[in-house]
Amino acid sequence: ITNEFSAGAVGWYRGHGVIGHMDVEWKNPENQNWVEVMDTSIQMMIRPWNSRFAGLIHISQLNNVPTWSDFDDDYLDIPEHNKAYPVLLKNEPNFVEITKDIIRKSDVVTVTTEFLHKKFSEYNENVKIIPNAFNDYRYKMPSEPSDNARILWRGTESHRMDLIAFNEPIKQVNHYMKEWQWYFNGNNTWWFTMGMQNCFEGEEVVAGQDGARQPELAPHPAHFGRGEA
């Protein structure tokens, strides 16, 4: 499994955390070489987006090693307000075209949603949907349905469009279901929850190198959130 961050959430719930019971070895794309690729049965790449990933898939093709690329986000349409956008653009100005080329050359591409399936199928005929799911063989947690009248939402500012897209419907439901409690966990959600009844807010503190709170950007409409699970 080739993934930039071994302890990253996506690499865990989409990669080695799910198929860890198999004979799997994690590699950072920056440290992987052609010898290791040759000794691999299948190369799975999590969110491949840069020239390093593109080089690895080229080596895989030369050595007849099948490549499986997995995406849970729309890397072809990251909105500029998303914190990831300037980082990707700085490190790989042509990352969108590189990602398209990786999708084209992959033997199989897996995505989380119908939206991504339709979009990525423009570049590869073998795109499959694997939804995010609870890893029930690793976490043996009993199913205990709750009668609590509570709704919880959690997300950083990168997911603000998910809230904004359903702003009015959520507030309408809140108006008619006055006995329900709503919990919003994220970065400064008052702008959305203002005026809602039985609404509680929590914050995730995101500090910079100097320990100061980071400024938050106003969101703009985009399809990025539709690629999420």
PDB file of C-alpha atoms in Angstrom:
ATOM      1  CA  ILE A   1       0.000   0.000   0.000  1.00  0.00           C
ATOM      2  CA  THR A   2       1.509   3.296  -1.086  1.00  0.00           C
ATOM      3  CA  ASN A   3       0.280   6.168   1.041  1.00  0.00           C
ATOM      4  CA  GLU A   4       1.834   9.465   2.047  1.00  0.00           C
ATOM      5  CA  PHE A   5       0.736   9.251   5.677  1.00  0.00           C
ATOM      6  CA  SER A   6       0.911   5.917   7.499  1.00  0.00           C
ATOM      7  CA  ALA A   7      -1.140   7.266  10.398  1.00  0.00           C
ATOM      8  CA  GLY A   8      -3.513   9.289   8.230  1.00  0.00           C
ATOM      9  CA  ALA A   9      -7.205   8.635   8.620  1.00  0.00           C
ATOM     10  CA  VAL A  10      -7.813   7.887   4.942  1.00  0.00           C
ATOM     11  CA  GLY A  11      -4.902   5.466   4.669  1.00  0.00           C
ATOM     12  CA  TRP A  12      -6.278   3.698   7.715  1.00  0.00           C
ATOM     13  CA  TYR A  13      -9.956   3.354   6.926  1.00  0.00           C
ATOM     14  CA  ARG A  14      -9.431   2.902   3.178  1.00  0.00           C
ATOM     15  CA  GLY A  15      -6.165   0.945   3.202  1.00  0.00           C
ATOM     16  CA  HIS A  16      -3.996  -0.920   5.684  1.00  0.00           C
ATOM     17  CA  GLY A  17      -6.522  -0.586   8.507  1.00  0.00           C
ATOM     18  CA  VAL A  18      -9.048  -2.562   6.497  1.00  0.00           C
ATOM     19  CA  ILE A  19      -6.879  -5.210   4.857  1.00  0.00           C
ATOM     20  CA  GLY A  20      -4.227  -5.402   7.563  1.00  0.00           C
ATOM     21  CA  HIS A  21      -4.897  -9.114   8.076  1.00  0.00           C
ATOM     22  CA  MET A  22      -3.388  -9.757   4.619  1.00  0.00           C
ATOM     23  CA  ASP A  23       0.307  -9.743   3.769  1.00  0.00           C
ATOM     24  CA  VAL A  24       0.500  -5.974   3.416  1.00  0.00           C
ATOM     25  CA  GLU A  25       3.433  -3.584   3.599  1.00  0.00           C
ATOM     26  CA  TRP A  26       3.013   0.178   3.833  1.00  0.00           C
ATOM     27  CA  LYS A  27       5.326   2.430   1.831  1.00  0.00           C
ATOM     28  CA  ASN A  28       5.662   6.175   1.508  1.00  0.00           C
ATOM     29  CA  PRO A  29       5.844   7.109  -2.202  1.00  0.00           C
ATOM     30  CA  GLU A  30       8.932   9.217  -1.526  1.00  0.00           C
ATOM     31  CA  ASN A  31      10.873   6.205  -0.249  1.00  0.00           C
ATOM     32  CA  GLN A  32       9.640   3.466  -2.573  1.00  0.00           C
ATOM     33  CA  ASN A  33      11.905   2.250  -5.369  1.00  0.00           C
ATOM     34  CA  TRP A  34      11.590   0.075  -8.462  1.00  0.00           C
ATOM     35  CA  VAL A  35      12.995  -3.026  -6.738  1.00  0.00           C
ATOM     36  CA  GLU A  36      10.209  -2.956  -4.142  1.00  0.00           C
ATOM     37  CA  VAL A  37       7.619  -2.451  -6.856  1.00  0.00           C
ATOM     38  CA  MET A  38       8.905  -5.480  -8.768  1.00  0.00           C
ATOM     39  CA  ASP A  39       8.523  -7.652  -5.663  1.00  0.00           C
ATOM     40  CA  THR A  40       4.906  -6.608  -5.184  1.00  0.00           C
ATOM     41  CA  SER A  41       1.863  -8.634  -6.228  1.00  0.00           C
ATOM     42  CA  ILE A  42      -0.487  -5.657  -6.304  1.00  0.00           C
ATOM     43  CA  GLN A  43       0.271  -2.012  -5.671  1.00  0.00           C
ATOM     44  CA  MET A  44      -2.541  -0.097  -3.965  1.00  0.00           C
ATOM     45  CA  MET A  45      -2.172   3.677  -3.958  1.00  0.00           C
ATOM     46  CA  ILE A  46      -4.194   5.868  -1.587  1.00  0.00           C
ATOM     47  CA  ARG A  47      -5.139   9.254  -3.090  1.00  0.00           C
ATOM     48  CA  PRO A  48      -2.372   9.265  -5.724  1.00  0.00           C
ATOM     49  CA  TRP A  49      -1.967  12.811  -7.001  1.00  0.00           C
ATOM     50  CA  ASN A  50       1.635  13.801  -7.712  1.00  0.00           C
ATOM     51  CA  SER A  51       4.545  12.988 -10.021  1.00  0.00           C
ATOM     52  CA  ARG A  52       6.008  10.541  -7.504  1.00  0.00           C
ATOM     53  CA  PHE A  53       2.856   8.427  -7.643  1.00  0.00           C
ATOM     54  CA  ALA A  54       2.849   8.774 -11.438  1.00  0.00           C
ATOM     55  CA  GLY A  55       6.412   7.442 -11.558  1.00  0.00           C
ATOM     56  CA  LEU A  56       5.488   4.441  -9.421  1.00  0.00           C
ATOM     57  CA  ILE A  57       2.554   3.511 -11.630  1.00  0.00           C
ATOM     58  CA  HIS A  58       4.868   3.714 -14.653  1.00  0.00           C
ATOM     59  CA  ILE A  59       7.284   1.297 -12.960  1.00  0.00           C
ATOM     60  CA  SER A  60       4.359  -0.996 -12.133  1.00  0.00           C
ATOM     61  CA  GLN A  61       3.297  -1.097 -15.772  1.00  0.00           C
ATOM     62  CA  LEU A  62       6.824  -1.900 -16.949  1.00  0.00           C
ATOM     63  CA  ASN A  63       6.943  -4.838 -14.521  1.00  0.00           C
ATOM     64  CA  ASN A  64       3.357  -6.070 -15.051  1.00  0.00           C
ATOM     65  CA  VAL A  65       2.355  -5.246 -11.486  1.00  0.00           C
ATOM     66  CA  PRO A  66      -1.371  -4.371 -11.287  1.00  0.00           C
ATOM     67  CA  THR A  67      -2.119  -0.983  -9.748  1.00  0.00           C
ATOM     68  CA  TRP A  68      -5.183  -0.210  -7.643  1.00  0.00           C
ATOM     69  CA  SER A  69      -5.835   3.495  -6.996  1.00  0.00           C
ATOM     70  CA  ASP A  70      -8.292   4.564  -4.298  1.00  0.00           C
ATOM     71  CA  PHE A  71      -9.937   7.958  -3.854  1.00  0.00           C
ATOM     72  CA  ASP A  72     -12.398   9.242  -1.274  1.00  0.00           C
ATOM     73  CA  ASP A  73     -12.193  12.857  -2.450  1.00  0.00           C
ATOM     74  CA  ASP A  74     -12.565  14.621  -5.790  1.00  0.00           C
ATOM     75  CA  TYR A  75      -8.970  15.560  -6.502  1.00  0.00           C
ATOM     76  CA  LEU A  76     -10.039  16.884  -9.900  1.00  0.00           C
ATOM     77  CA  ASP A  77     -12.142  19.666  -8.399  1.00  0.00           C
ATOM     78  CA  ILE A  78     -10.760  20.801  -5.040  1.00  0.00           C
ATOM     79  CA  PRO A  79     -12.242  24.228  -4.216  1.00  0.00           C
ATOM     80  CA  GLU A  80      -9.766  27.010  -3.649  1.00  0.00           C
ATOM     81  CA  HIS A  81     -11.088  27.692  -0.137  1.00  0.00           C
ATOM     82  CA  ASN A  82     -10.059  24.187   0.957  1.00  0.00           C
ATOM     83  CA  LYS A  83      -6.797  24.237   2.917  1.00  0.00           C
ATOM     84  CA  ALA A  84      -5.454  21.354   0.841  1.00  0.00           C
ATOM     85  CA  TYR A  85      -5.673  23.298  -2.424  1.00  0.00           C
ATOM     86  CA  PRO A  86      -2.715  25.729  -1.947  1.00  0.00           C
ATOM     87  CA  VAL A  87      -0.594  22.903  -0.514  1.00  0.00           C
ATOM     88  CA  LEU A  88      -1.173  20.646  -3.515  1.00  0.00           C
ATOM     89  CA  LEU A  89      -0.769  23.520  -5.959  1.00  0.00           C
ATOM     90  CA  LYS A  90       2.531  24.589  -4.418  1.00  0.00           C
ATOM     91  CA  ASN A  91       4.018  21.085  -4.420  1.00  0.00           C
ATOM     92  CA  GLU A  92       2.609  19.986  -7.777  1.00  0.00           C
ATOM     93  CA  PRO A  93       1.188  22.825  -9.937  1.00  0.00           C
ATOM     94  CA  ASN A  94      -0.095  20.304 -12.505  1.00  0.00           C
ATOM     95  CA  PHE A  95      -1.625  17.908  -9.953  1.00  0.00           C
ATOM     96  CA  VAL A  96      -5.064  17.758 -11.602  1.00  0.00           C
ATOM     97  CA  GLU A  97      -3.702  16.515 -14.940  1.00  0.00           C
ATOM     98  CA  ILE A  98      -1.321  14.134 -13.173  1.00  0.00           C
ATOM     99  CA  THR A  99      -4.221  12.691 -11.185  1.00  0.00           C
ATOM    100  CA  LYS A 100      -6.219  12.199 -14.390  1.00  0.00           C
ATOM    101  CA  ASP A 101      -3.282  10.357 -15.951  1.00  0.00           C
ATOM    102  CA  ILE A 102      -2.934   8.122 -12.891  1.00  0.00           C
ATOM    103  CA  ILE A 103      -6.642   7.289 -13.084  1.00  0.00           C
ATOM    104  CA  ARG A 104      -6.262   6.409 -16.774  1.00  0.00           C
ATOM    105  CA  LYS A 105      -3.289   4.100 -16.161  1.00  0.00           C
ATOM    106  CA  SER A 106      -4.659   2.292 -13.084  1.00  0.00           C
ATOM    107  CA  ASP A 107      -5.875  -1.272 -13.541  1.00  0.00           C
ATOM    108  CA  VAL A 108      -8.722  -0.575 -11.144  1.00  0.00           C
ATOM    109  CA  VAL A 109      -9.925   2.589  -9.434  1.00  0.00           C
ATOM    110  CA  THR A 110     -12.088   2.503  -6.310  1.00  0.00           C
ATOM    111  CA  VAL A 111     -14.139   5.423  -5.028  1.00  0.00           C
ATOM    112  CA  THR A 112     -16.592   6.063  -2.223  1.00  0.00           C
ATOM    113  CA  THR A 113     -19.639   7.479  -3.999  1.00  0.00           C
ATOM    114  CA  GLU A 114     -21.754   7.387  -7.155  1.00  0.00           C
ATOM    115  CA  PHE A 115     -20.691  10.968  -7.870  1.00  0.00           C
ATOM    116  CA  LEU A 116     -17.001  10.038  -8.026  1.00  0.00           C
ATOM    117  CA  HIS A 117     -17.803   6.865  -9.959  1.00  0.00           C
ATOM    118  CA  LYS A 118     -19.507   8.850 -12.707  1.00  0.00           C
ATOM    119  CA  LYS A 119     -16.777  11.491 -12.841  1.00  0.00           C
ATOM    120  CA  PHE A 120     -13.756   9.171 -12.778  1.00  0.00           C
ATOM    121  CA  SER A 121     -15.351   6.779 -15.293  1.00  0.00           C
ATOM    122  CA  GLU A 122     -14.596   9.422 -17.922  1.00  0.00           C
ATOM    123  CA  TYR A 123     -10.933   8.400 -17.599  1.00  0.00           C
ATOM    124  CA  ASN A 124     -11.110   4.698 -16.724  1.00  0.00           C
ATOM    125  CA  GLU A 125     -13.700   2.027 -17.526  1.00  0.00           C
ATOM    126  CA  ASN A 126     -12.865  -0.043 -14.463  1.00  0.00           C
ATOM    127  CA  VAL A 127     -14.059   2.197 -11.617  1.00  0.00           C
ATOM    128  CA  LYS A 128     -15.693   0.458  -8.651  1.00  0.00           C
ATOM    129  CA  ILE A 129     -17.547   1.839  -5.633  1.00  0.00           C
ATOM    130  CA  ILE A 130     -16.408   0.721  -2.182  1.00  0.00           C
ATOM    131  CA  PRO A 131     -18.344   2.789   0.371  1.00  0.00           C
ATOM    132  CA  ASN A 132     -16.796   3.693   3.677  1.00  0.00           C
ATOM    133  CA  ALA A 133     -17.985   1.253   6.300  1.00  0.00           C
ATOM    134  CA  PHE A 134     -17.458   0.225   9.890  1.00  0.00           C
ATOM    135  CA  ASN A 135     -14.595  -2.260  10.268  1.00  0.00           C
ATOM    136  CA  ASP A 136     -16.532  -4.887  12.216  1.00  0.00           C
ATOM    137  CA  TYR A 137     -13.823  -7.560  12.240  1.00  0.00           C
ATOM    138  CA  ARG A 138     -11.333  -5.219  13.911  1.00  0.00           C
ATOM    139  CA  TYR A 139     -13.720  -3.415  16.245  1.00  0.00           C
ATOM    140  CA  LYS A 140     -16.147  -5.782  17.981  1.00  0.00           C
ATOM    141  CA  MET A 141     -18.635  -3.197  19.138  1.00  0.00           C
ATOM    142  CA  PRO A 142     -22.211  -4.299  19.785  1.00  0.00           C
ATOM    143  CA  SER A 143     -25.068  -2.610  17.989  1.00  0.00           C
ATOM    144  CA  GLU A 144     -27.044  -0.673  20.562  1.00  0.00           C
ATOM    145  CA  PRO A 145     -29.699   1.523  18.933  1.00  0.00           C
ATOM    146  CA  SER A 146     -30.372   4.656  20.928  1.00  0.00           C
ATOM    147  CA  ASP A 147     -33.667   6.374  21.642  1.00  0.00           C
ATOM    148  CA  ASN A 148     -31.900   9.671  22.298  1.00  0.00           C
ATOM    149  CA  ALA A 149     -33.353  12.529  20.280  1.00  0.00           C
ATOM    150  CA  ARG A 150     -29.946  13.849  19.262  1.00  0.00           C
ATOM    151  CA  ILE A 151     -28.235  14.635  15.990  1.00  0.00           C
ATOM    152  CA  LEU A 152     -24.451  15.090  15.820  1.00  0.00           C
ATOM    153  CA  TRP A 153     -22.408  16.659  13.022  1.00  0.00           C
ATOM    154  CA  ARG A 154     -18.626  16.862  12.967  1.00  0.00           C
ATOM    155  CA  GLY A 155     -16.363  18.443  10.391  1.00  0.00           C
ATOM    156  CA  THR A 156     -13.639  20.997   9.875  1.00  0.00           C
ATOM    157  CA  GLU A 157     -14.041  24.111   7.735  1.00  0.00           C
ATOM    158  CA  SER A 158     -13.192  22.027   4.658  1.00  0.00           C
ATOM    159  CA  HIS A 159     -16.666  20.533   5.043  1.00  0.00           C
ATOM    160  CA  ARG A 160     -18.569  23.781   5.386  1.00  0.00           C
ATOM    161  CA  MET A 161     -20.104  23.338   1.951  1.00  0.00           C
ATOM    162  CA  ASP A 162     -21.745  20.156   3.251  1.00  0.00           C
ATOM    163  CA  LEU A 163     -23.584  22.270   5.809  1.00  0.00           C
ATOM    164  CA  ILE A 164     -24.293  25.208   3.546  1.00  0.00           C
ATOM    165  CA  ALA A 165     -25.811  22.981   0.873  1.00  0.00           C
ATOM    166  CA  PHE A 166     -28.479  21.892   3.377  1.00  0.00           C
ATOM    167  CA  ASN A 167     -28.717  25.092   5.392  1.00  0.00           C
ATOM    168  CA  GLU A 168     -32.415  25.771   4.965  1.00  0.00           C
ATOM    169  CA  PRO A 169     -33.678  22.128   5.146  1.00  0.00           C
ATOM    170  CA  ILE A 170     -31.785  21.556   8.411  1.00  0.00           C
ATOM    171  CA  LYS A 171     -33.196  24.712   9.962  1.00  0.00           C
ATOM    172  CA  GLN A 172     -36.707  23.762   8.839  1.00  0.00           C
ATOM    173  CA  VAL A 173     -36.380  20.362  10.507  1.00  0.00           C
ATOM    174  CA  ASN A 174     -35.013  22.042  13.627  1.00  0.00           C
ATOM    175  CA  HIS A 175     -38.023  24.374  13.708  1.00  0.00           C
ATOM    176  CA  TYR A 176     -40.577  21.562  13.560  1.00  0.00           C
ATOM    177  CA  MET A 177     -38.729  19.047  15.777  1.00  0.00           C
ATOM    178  CA  LYS A 178     -38.242  21.231  18.821  1.00  0.00           C
ATOM    179  CA  GLU A 179     -37.579  18.310  21.178  1.00  0.00           C
ATOM    180  CA  TRP A 180     -34.481  17.194  19.271  1.00  0.00           C
ATOM    181  CA  GLN A 181     -30.999  18.299  20.325  1.00  0.00           C
ATOM    182  CA  TRP A 182     -28.445  19.237  17.681  1.00  0.00           C
ATOM    183  CA  TYR A 183     -24.699  19.061  18.264  1.00  0.00           C
ATOM    184  CA  PHE A 184     -22.236  20.671  15.839  1.00  0.00           C
ATOM    185  CA  ASN A 185     -18.563  19.868  16.375  1.00  0.00           C
ATOM    186  CA  GLY A 186     -16.189  21.791  14.157  1.00  0.00           C
ATOM    187  CA  ASN A 187     -14.408  25.068  13.746  1.00  0.00           C
ATOM    188  CA  ASN A 188     -16.553  27.971  14.854  1.00  0.00           C
ATOM    189  CA  THR A 189     -20.017  26.905  13.659  1.00  0.00           C
ATOM    190  CA  TRP A 190     -21.991  29.804  15.122  1.00  0.00           C
ATOM    191  CA  TRP A 191     -22.542  31.291  11.661  1.00  0.00           C
ATOM    192  CA  PHE A 192     -24.625  28.221  10.790  1.00  0.00           C
ATOM    193  CA  THR A 193     -26.315  27.428  14.093  1.00  0.00           C
ATOM    194  CA  MET A 194     -27.373  30.956  14.965  1.00  0.00           C
ATOM    195  CA  GLY A 195     -31.125  30.997  15.596  1.00  0.00           C
ATOM    196  CA  MET A 196     -31.472  27.214  15.904  1.00  0.00           C
ATOM    197  CA  GLN A 197     -33.249  25.756  18.938  1.00  0.00           C
ATOM    198  CA  ASN A 198     -31.667  23.199  21.293  1.00  0.00           C
ATOM    199  CA  CYS A 199     -28.369  23.639  19.507  1.00  0.00           C
ATOM    200  CA  PHE A 200     -24.968  23.057  21.090  1.00  0.00           C
ATOM    201  CA  GLU A 201     -21.554  23.867  19.647  1.00  0.00           C
ATOM    202  CA  GLY A 202     -18.102  22.457  20.212  1.00  0.00           C
ATOM    203  CA  GLU A 203     -14.836  23.486  18.593  1.00  0.00           C
ATOM    204  CA  GLU A 204     -11.804  21.640  17.299  1.00  0.00           C
ATOM    205  CA  VAL A 205      -8.799  23.805  18.033  1.00  0.00           C
ATOM    206  CA  VAL A 206      -6.473  24.044  15.063  1.00  0.00           C
ATOM    207  CA  ALA A 207      -3.217  25.783  15.960  1.00  0.00           C
ATOM    208  CA  GLY A 208      -0.433  26.987  13.717  1.00  0.00           C
ATOM    209  CA  GLN A 209       3.276  26.733  14.380  1.00  0.00           C
ATOM    210  CA  ASP A 210       3.088  29.778  16.618  1.00  0.00           C
ATOM    211  CA  GLY A 211       0.174  28.274  18.550  1.00  0.00           C
ATOM    212  CA  ALA A 212      -2.287  30.873  17.269  1.00  0.00           C
ATOM    213  CA  ARG A 213      -5.715  30.074  15.900  1.00  0.00           C
ATOM    214  CA  GLN A 214      -5.760  29.881  12.131  1.00  0.00           C
ATOM    215  CA  PRO A 215      -8.024  32.272  10.203  1.00  0.00           C
ATOM    216  CA  GLU A 216     -10.999  30.635   8.527  1.00  0.00           C
ATOM    217  CA  LEU A 217     -11.960  31.293   4.928  1.00  0.00           C
ATOM    218  CA  ALA A 218     -15.437  31.939   3.609  1.00  0.00           C
ATOM    219  CA  PRO A 219     -16.619  28.934   1.565  1.00  0.00           C
ATOM    220  CA  HIS A 220     -17.677  28.988  -2.068  1.00  0.00           C
ATOM    221  CA  PRO A 221     -19.949  26.526  -3.944  1.00  0.00           C
ATOM    222  CA  ALA A 222     -18.197  23.492  -5.363  1.00  0.00           C
ATOM    223  CA  HIS A 223     -18.840  19.818  -6.029  1.00  0.00           C
ATOM    224  CA  PHE A 224     -15.998  18.691  -3.765  1.00  0.00           C
ATOM    225  CA  GLY A 225     -18.283  17.736  -0.873  1.00  0.00           C
ATOM    226  CA  ARG A 226     -20.286  15.413  -3.107  1.00  0.00           C
ATOM    227  CA  GLY A 227     -17.255  13.195  -3.415  1.00  0.00           C
ATOM    228  CA  GLU A 228     -17.226  12.589   0.301  1.00  0.00           C
ATOM    229  CA  ALA A 229     -18.791   9.540   1.865  1.00  0.00           C
TER     230      ALA A 229
END
